[in-house]
XYZ file of C-alpha atoms in Angstrom:
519
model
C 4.748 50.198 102.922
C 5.978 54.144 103.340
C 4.786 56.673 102.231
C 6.944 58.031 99.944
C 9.307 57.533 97.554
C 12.430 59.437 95.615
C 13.986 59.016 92.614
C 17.837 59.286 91.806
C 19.168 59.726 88.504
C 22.299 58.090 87.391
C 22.692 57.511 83.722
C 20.208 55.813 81.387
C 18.760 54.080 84.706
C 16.459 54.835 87.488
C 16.170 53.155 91.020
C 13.461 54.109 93.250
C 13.686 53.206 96.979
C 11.862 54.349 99.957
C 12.874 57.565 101.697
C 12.316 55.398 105.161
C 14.839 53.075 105.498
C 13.076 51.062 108.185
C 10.491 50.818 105.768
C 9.997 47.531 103.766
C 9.652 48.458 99.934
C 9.762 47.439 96.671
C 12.809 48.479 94.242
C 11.986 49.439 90.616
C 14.035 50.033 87.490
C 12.775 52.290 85.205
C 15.012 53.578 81.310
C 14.194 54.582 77.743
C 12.116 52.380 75.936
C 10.107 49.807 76.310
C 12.084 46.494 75.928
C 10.854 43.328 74.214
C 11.024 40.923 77.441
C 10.866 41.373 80.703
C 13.109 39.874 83.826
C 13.083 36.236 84.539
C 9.489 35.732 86.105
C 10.892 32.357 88.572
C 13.321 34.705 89.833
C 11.034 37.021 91.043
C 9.211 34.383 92.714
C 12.173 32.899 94.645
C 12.614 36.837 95.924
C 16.105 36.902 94.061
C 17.259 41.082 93.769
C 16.972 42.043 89.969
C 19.240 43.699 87.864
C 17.623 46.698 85.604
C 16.829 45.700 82.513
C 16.589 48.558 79.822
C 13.242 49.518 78.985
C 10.132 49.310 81.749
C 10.401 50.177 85.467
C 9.570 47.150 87.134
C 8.887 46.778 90.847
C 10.307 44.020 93.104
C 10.977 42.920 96.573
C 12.828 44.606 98.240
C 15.776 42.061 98.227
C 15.295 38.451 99.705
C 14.329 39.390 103.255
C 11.527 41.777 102.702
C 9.016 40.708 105.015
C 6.228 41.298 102.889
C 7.401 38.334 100.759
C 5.250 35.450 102.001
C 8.324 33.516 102.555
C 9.762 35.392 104.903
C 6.755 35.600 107.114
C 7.199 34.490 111.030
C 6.286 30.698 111.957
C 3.193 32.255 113.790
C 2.041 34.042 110.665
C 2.072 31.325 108.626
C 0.490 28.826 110.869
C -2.391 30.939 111.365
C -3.191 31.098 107.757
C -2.510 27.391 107.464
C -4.309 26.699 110.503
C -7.573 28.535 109.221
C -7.359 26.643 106.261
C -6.950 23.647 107.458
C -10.662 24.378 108.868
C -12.307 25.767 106.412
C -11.673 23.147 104.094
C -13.140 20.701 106.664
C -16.612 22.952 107.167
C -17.210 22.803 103.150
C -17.182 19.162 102.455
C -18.980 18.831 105.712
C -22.669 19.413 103.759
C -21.333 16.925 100.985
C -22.390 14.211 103.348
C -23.467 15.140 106.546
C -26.947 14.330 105.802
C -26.461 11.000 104.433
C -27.457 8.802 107.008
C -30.990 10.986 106.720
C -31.461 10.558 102.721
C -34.202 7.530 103.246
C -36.260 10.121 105.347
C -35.931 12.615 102.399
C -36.460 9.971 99.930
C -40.008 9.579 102.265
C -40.442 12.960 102.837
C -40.889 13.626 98.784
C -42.689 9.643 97.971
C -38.766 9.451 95.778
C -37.688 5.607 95.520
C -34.982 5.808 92.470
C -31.623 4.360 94.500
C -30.056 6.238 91.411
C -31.357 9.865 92.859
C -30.802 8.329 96.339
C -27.407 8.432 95.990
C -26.799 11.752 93.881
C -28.223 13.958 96.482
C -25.076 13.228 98.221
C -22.914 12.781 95.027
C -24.215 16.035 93.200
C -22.102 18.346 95.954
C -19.077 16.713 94.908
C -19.734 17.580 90.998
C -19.258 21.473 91.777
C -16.055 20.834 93.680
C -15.254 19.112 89.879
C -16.380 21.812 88.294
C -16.066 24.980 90.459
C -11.621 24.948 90.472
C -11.599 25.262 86.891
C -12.778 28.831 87.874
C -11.304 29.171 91.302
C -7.897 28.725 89.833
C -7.103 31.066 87.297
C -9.425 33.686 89.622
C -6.637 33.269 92.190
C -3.940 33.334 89.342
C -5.222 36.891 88.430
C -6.820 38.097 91.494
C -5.251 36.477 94.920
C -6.129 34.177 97.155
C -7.572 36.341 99.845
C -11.019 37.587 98.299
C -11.998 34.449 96.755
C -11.702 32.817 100.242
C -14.085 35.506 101.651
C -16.498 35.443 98.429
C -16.509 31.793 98.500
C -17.448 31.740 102.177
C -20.218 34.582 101.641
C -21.591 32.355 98.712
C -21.445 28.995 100.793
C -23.333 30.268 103.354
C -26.110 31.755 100.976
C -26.523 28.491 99.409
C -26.349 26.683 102.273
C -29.437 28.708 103.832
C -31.087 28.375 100.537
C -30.836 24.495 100.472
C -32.246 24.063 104.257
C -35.435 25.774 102.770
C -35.551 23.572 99.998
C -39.021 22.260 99.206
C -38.499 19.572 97.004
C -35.799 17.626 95.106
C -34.728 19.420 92.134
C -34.076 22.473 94.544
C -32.224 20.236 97.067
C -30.322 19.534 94.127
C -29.903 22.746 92.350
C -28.589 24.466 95.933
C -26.059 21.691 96.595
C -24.763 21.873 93.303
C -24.061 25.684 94.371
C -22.914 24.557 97.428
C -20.356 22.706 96.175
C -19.184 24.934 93.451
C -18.702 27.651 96.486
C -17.224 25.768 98.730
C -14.595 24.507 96.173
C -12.940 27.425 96.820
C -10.546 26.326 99.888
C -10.213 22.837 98.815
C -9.356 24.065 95.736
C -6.190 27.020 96.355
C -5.456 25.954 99.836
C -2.285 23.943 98.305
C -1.460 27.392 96.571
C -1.459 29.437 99.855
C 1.015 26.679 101.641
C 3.018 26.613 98.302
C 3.131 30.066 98.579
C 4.533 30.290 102.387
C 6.228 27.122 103.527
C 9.911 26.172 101.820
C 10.166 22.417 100.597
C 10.969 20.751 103.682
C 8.452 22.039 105.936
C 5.327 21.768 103.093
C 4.421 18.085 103.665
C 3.538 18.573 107.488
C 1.320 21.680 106.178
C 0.307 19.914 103.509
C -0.761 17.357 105.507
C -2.624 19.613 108.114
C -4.726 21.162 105.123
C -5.491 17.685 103.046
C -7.159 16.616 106.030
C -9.813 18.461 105.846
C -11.481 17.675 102.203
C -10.951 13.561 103.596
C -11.734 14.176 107.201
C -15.625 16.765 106.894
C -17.284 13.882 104.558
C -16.297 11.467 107.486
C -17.033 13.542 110.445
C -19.657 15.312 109.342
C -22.613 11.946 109.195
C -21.390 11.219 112.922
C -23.104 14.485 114.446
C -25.331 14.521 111.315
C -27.107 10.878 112.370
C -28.090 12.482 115.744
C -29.191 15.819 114.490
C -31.158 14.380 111.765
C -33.041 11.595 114.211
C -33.911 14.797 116.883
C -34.933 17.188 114.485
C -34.956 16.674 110.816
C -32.533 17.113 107.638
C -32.808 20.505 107.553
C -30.873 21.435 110.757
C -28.039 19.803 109.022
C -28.021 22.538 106.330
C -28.617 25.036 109.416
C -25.743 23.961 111.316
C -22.936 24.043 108.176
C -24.757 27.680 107.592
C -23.826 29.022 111.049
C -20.479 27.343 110.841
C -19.434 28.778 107.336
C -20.595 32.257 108.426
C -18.226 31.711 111.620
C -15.457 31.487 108.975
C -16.501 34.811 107.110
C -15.022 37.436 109.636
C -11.815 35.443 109.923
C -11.268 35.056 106.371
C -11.947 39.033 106.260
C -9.402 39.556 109.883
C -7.145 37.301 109.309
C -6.033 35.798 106.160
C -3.434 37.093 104.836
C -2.619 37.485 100.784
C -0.527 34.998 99.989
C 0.132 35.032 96.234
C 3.598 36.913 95.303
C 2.462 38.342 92.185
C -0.685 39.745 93.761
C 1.315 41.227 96.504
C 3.520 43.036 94.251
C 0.416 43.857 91.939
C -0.761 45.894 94.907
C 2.749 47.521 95.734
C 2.855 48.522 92.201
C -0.276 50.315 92.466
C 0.544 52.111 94.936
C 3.497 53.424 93.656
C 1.953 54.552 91.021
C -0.461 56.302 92.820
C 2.663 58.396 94.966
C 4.841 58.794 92.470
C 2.780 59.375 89.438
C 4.915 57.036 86.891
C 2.105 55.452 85.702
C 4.238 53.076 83.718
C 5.322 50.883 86.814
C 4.704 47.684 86.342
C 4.711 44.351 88.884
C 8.209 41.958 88.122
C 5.581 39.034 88.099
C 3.211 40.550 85.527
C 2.805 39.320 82.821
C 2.380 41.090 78.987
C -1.017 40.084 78.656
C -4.092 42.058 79.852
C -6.520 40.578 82.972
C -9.105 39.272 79.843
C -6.372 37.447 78.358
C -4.863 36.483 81.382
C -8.121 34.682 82.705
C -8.645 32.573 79.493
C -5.130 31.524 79.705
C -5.482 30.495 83.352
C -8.745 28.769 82.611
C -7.827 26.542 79.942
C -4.346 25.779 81.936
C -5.692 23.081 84.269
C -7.054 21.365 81.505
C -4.349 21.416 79.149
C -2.108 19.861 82.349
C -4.906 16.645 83.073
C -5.028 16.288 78.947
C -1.766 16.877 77.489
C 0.826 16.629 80.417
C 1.267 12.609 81.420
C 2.350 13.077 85.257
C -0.400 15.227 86.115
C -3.064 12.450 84.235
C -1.677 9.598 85.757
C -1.161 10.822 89.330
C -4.316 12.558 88.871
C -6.307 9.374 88.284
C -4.651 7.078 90.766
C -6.356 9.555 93.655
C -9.581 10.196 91.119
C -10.145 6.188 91.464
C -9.310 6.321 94.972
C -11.286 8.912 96.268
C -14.447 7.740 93.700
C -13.791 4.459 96.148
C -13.985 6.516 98.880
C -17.367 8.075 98.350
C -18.992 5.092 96.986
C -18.541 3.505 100.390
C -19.319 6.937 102.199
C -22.582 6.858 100.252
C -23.689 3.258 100.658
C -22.550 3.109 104.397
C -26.214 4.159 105.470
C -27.854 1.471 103.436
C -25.255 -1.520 104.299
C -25.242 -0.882 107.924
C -28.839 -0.588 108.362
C -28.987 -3.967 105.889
C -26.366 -6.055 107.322
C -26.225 -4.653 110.795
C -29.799 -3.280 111.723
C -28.504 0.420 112.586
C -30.485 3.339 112.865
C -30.065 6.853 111.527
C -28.195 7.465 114.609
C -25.901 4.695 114.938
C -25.518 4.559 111.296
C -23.640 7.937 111.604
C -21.077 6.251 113.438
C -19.982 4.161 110.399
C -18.181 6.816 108.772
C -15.735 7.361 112.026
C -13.578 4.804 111.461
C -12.800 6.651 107.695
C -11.976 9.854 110.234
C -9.676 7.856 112.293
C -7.889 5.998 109.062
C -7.248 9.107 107.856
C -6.296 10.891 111.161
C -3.660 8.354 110.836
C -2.406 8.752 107.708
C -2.269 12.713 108.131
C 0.237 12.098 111.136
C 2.407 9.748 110.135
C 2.527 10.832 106.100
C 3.391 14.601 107.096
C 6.633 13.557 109.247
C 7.785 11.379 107.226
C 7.942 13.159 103.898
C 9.435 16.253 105.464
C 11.638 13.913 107.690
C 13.241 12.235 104.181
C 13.345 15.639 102.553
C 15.154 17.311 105.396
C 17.593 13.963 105.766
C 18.650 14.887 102.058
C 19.117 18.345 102.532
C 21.575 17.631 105.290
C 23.527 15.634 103.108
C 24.050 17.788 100.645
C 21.918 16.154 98.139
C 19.336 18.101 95.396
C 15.683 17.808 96.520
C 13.782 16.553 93.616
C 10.011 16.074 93.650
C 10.570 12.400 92.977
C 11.427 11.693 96.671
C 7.807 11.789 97.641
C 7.183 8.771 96.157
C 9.734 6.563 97.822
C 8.511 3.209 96.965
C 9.054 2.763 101.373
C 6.238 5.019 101.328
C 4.332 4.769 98.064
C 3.710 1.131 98.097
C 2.756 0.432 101.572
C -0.183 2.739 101.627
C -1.013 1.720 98.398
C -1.109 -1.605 99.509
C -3.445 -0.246 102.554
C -6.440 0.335 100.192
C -7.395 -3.286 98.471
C -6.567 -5.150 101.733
C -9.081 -2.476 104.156
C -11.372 -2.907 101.013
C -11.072 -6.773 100.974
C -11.768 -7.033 104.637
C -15.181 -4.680 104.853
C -15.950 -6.398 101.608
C -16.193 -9.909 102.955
C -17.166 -9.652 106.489
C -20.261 -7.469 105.747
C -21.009 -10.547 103.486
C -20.697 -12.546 105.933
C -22.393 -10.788 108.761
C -18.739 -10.827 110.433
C -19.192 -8.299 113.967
C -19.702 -4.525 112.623
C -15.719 -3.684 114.404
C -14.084 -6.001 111.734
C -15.683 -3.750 108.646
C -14.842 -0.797 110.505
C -11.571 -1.599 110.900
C -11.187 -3.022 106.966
C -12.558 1.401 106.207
C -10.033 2.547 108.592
C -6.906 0.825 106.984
C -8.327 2.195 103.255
C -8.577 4.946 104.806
C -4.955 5.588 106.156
C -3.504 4.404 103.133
C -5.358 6.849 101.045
C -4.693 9.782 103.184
C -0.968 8.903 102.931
C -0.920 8.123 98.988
C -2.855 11.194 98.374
C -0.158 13.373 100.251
C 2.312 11.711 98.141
C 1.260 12.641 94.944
C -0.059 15.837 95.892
C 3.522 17.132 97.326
C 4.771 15.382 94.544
C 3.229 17.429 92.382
C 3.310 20.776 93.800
C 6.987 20.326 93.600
C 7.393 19.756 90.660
C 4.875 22.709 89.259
C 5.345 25.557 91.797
C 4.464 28.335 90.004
C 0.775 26.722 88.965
C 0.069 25.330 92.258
C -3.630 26.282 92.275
C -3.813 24.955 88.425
C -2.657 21.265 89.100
C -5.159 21.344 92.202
C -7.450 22.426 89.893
C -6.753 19.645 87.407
C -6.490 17.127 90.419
C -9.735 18.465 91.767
C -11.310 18.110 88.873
C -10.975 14.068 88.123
C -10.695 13.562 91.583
C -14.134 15.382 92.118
C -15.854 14.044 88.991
C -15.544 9.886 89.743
C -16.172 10.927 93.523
C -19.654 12.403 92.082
C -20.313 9.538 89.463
C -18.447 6.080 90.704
C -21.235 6.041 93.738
C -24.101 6.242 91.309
C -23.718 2.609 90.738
C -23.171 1.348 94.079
C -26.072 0.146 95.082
C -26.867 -1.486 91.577
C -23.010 -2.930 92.261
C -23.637 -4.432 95.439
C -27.277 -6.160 94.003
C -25.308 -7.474 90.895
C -21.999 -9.068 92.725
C -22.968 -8.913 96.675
C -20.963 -6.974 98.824
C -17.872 -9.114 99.301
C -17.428 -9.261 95.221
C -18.189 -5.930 95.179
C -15.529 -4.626 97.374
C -13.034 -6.997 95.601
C -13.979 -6.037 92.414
C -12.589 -2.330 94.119
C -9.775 -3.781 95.512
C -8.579 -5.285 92.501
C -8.408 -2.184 90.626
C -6.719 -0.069 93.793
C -4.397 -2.961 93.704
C -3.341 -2.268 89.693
C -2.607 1.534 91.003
C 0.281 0.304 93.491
C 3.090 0.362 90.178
C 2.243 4.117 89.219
C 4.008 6.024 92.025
C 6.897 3.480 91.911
C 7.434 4.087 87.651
C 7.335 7.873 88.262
C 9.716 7.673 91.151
C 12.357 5.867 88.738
C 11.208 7.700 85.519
C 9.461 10.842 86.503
C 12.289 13.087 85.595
C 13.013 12.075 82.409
C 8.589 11.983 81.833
C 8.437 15.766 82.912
C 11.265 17.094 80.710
C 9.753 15.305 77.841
C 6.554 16.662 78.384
C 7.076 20.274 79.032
C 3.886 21.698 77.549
C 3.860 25.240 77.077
C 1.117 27.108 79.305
């Protein structure tokens, strides 16, 4: 940024431009009276030079290779961010179910026998990742990404602490609830911040990278969990996320980088206000409305999108049935493998690797594919549009993935088939829903840029809320219909998803001009 600035004079119209010329700045245009609109807020965003427009002085990039544009950031840059957020959104959903494979010794511990509360201890962390982005969002939509990633890792790791000296249910519960809404930060504008940074044909591979983590920490995280909890107790669990989200507070604060254009410039503007005294500078990405105004807006926007705009409903509750599938076995794992298989708290933490590898999977073969058919288009000259993420050669393979892995760890944990068979059955629903979900989550993003972090929000939300409330019934499901009818019951409903992706891939254009809502 320099350090200071000079104005030349010529005609009704000012441009102000850094006295440095090695200096990356930001060009305003300042004239007579205020105008009725303002310049074209997308082209600001895609870093495009403005023309003046008679009226405000508005500040801008500095054309459309000023560095401080996240876009134009080095390869290293980037990757660091991406890389950092790729872990932190595995560390949060770690404590939604690293202690499962202990929750019979806390169901001891406090003389609880309900199979209903049994399973909500794990479930209730994933209602604040429902609930916690429909605050997240429009806070990163006003403020940046950067300090809610800090905040929400200072607030983790409170709660966190607070929860490993929990001394009875309803606290266990009240402090995961927190947890959850805290650590829905990452998981929640992590899709903005690679939105913000990586160009079309290089987001699916960092995509990929950061999706991981929200599927990979509730796998993971029981594996080490089983051990811990059968040497020490539950507790160290809760110890052992705390020391690893306060690991992640100094590099969020060293490290991270802004990446939110509009922020960026916010803070440019500021400061040329501050050195030139024109106090009447205003952002090219700002909008007309003040910050009160702005936040309701941004609040109710992820909400109007699930209720009111069709592609972001339906794709939204093709992965909210998927990954409510997902949890319900993650949360009944403990109790059919000890069942069925005679596992211990230890071994039973092994169960939920083969979701880790399944997904491991899907993560490396989704990401190069998707930016392999994006780049093949681009070299022949053809438009990108979002529908090419859901390539029915993509789309309906991995949907396909989910009812058969379901069908096979349904039936052989019936029939007492050898515990690698059922294993194997998780791992195949697993790859398959890694891959789907990156489908419809790059899908989206393209096609709703400029809200990134609002249709996250509105995915996170459904997504979040059946993950929370399909596993409540689990155990009552598997009594009622056994566990092979169970699982196929599952199956046959992942099975009526497989059309969805295919109908938006022929019709989704024509869907989203139809319904363009206004935000």
């Amino acid at each position: 940024m320099a350090n200071s600035y000079s104005a030349s004079l010529s005609g009704d119209d000012t441009t102000m431009r850094t006295n440095n010329p090695n200096s990356p700045t930001a060009s305003t245009f300042v004239a007579g009276d205020a105008p009725d609109e303002k310049p074209d807020l997308e082209a600001g965003m895609a870093a495009e030079p403005q023309t003046a427009t008679p009226g405000d002085g508005y500040v801008d990039w500095d054309g459309p290779n000023d560095p401080e544009n996240p876009m134009n950031w080095s390869e290293s840059k980037k990757w660091t961010n991406i890389v950092i957020l790729s872990l932190m959104t595995i560390v949060t959903p770690l404590g939604s179910s690293m202690f499962a494979p202990g929750i019979s010794r806390i169901m001891m511990e406090y003389h609880e026998t309900s199979t209903i509360i049994a399973t909500f201890l794990v479930s209730i962390y994933v209602l604040g990742f429902a609930f916690g982005p429909l605050v997240v969002a429009p806070l990163s939509e006003i403020f940046g990404r950067r300090p809610l990633y800090f905040w929400g890792n200072v607030l983790f790791t409170i709660f966190t602490i607070c929860t490993a000296l929990s001394n009875g249910i309803p606290m266990l519960l009240a402090f995961r609830l927190l947890m959850g809404l805290a650590g829905s930060v990452p998981i929640t504008i992590g899709s903005g911040s690679i939105t913000d940074i990586m160009p079309v044909e290089q987001r699916g591979r960092a995509m990929a990278a950061w999706t991981l983590g929200p599927l990979l920490g509730p796998c993971i995280g029981p594996v080490a969990g089983g051990y811990l909890i059968r040497a020490t107790s539950w507790r160290w669990v809760y110890w052992l996320v705390a020391i690893l989200g306060g690991l992640f507070i100094p590099f969020s604060w060293f490290f991270l980088k802004e990446t939110y254009a509009p922020a960026i410039l916010e803070q440019k503007t500021r400061l040329l206000q501050k050195q030139t005294g024109n106090k009447d500078l205003r952002s090219i990405l700002s909008g007309q409305q003040n910050v009160k105004d702005r936040f309701k807006m941004a609040v109710v926007r992820p909400m109007k999108l699930l209720l009111l705009n069709p592609t972001v409903t339906i794709m939204a509750l093709y992965i909210a049935i998927a990954y409510g599938i997902l949890y319900l076995l993650i949360t009944t794992f403990s109790f059919v493998y000890a069942d069925q298989y005679g596992f211990d708290e230890g071994t039973n933490g092994l169960t939920y690797l083969p979701a880790g590898i399944g997904m491991m999977i899907g993560v490396v073969g989704f990401g190069q594919l998707t930016d392999g058919i994006v780049r093949r288009n681009k070299a022949k000259g053809l438009e990108h549009t979002p529908e090419i993420r859901l390539k029915p050669v993509l789309s309906v393979p991995l949907g396909l993935a989910l009812p058969v892995g379901l069908f096979i760890y349904g039936w052989t944990t019936e029939k007492g088939v050898h515990w690698i068979v059922p294993m194997i059955g998780v791992a195949i629903f697993s790859a398959g829903l890694m891959g789907i979900m990156g489908c419809v989550q790059n899908y989206l993003l393209d096609a709703y840029p400029q809200i990134a972090a609002s249709v996250t929000a509105a995915m996170s939300f459904l997504r979040s809320l059946l993950g929370a409330l399909l596993p409540l019934g689990g155990l009552q499901m598997y009594d009622a219909l056994g566990l092979g009818w169970g699982n196929s019951l599952l199956a046959f409903i992942s099975l009526a998803l497989i059309p969805i992706p295919v109908v938006f891939f022929v019709f989704g254009s024509q869907i989203r001009g139809r319904f363009n809502i206004k935000l």
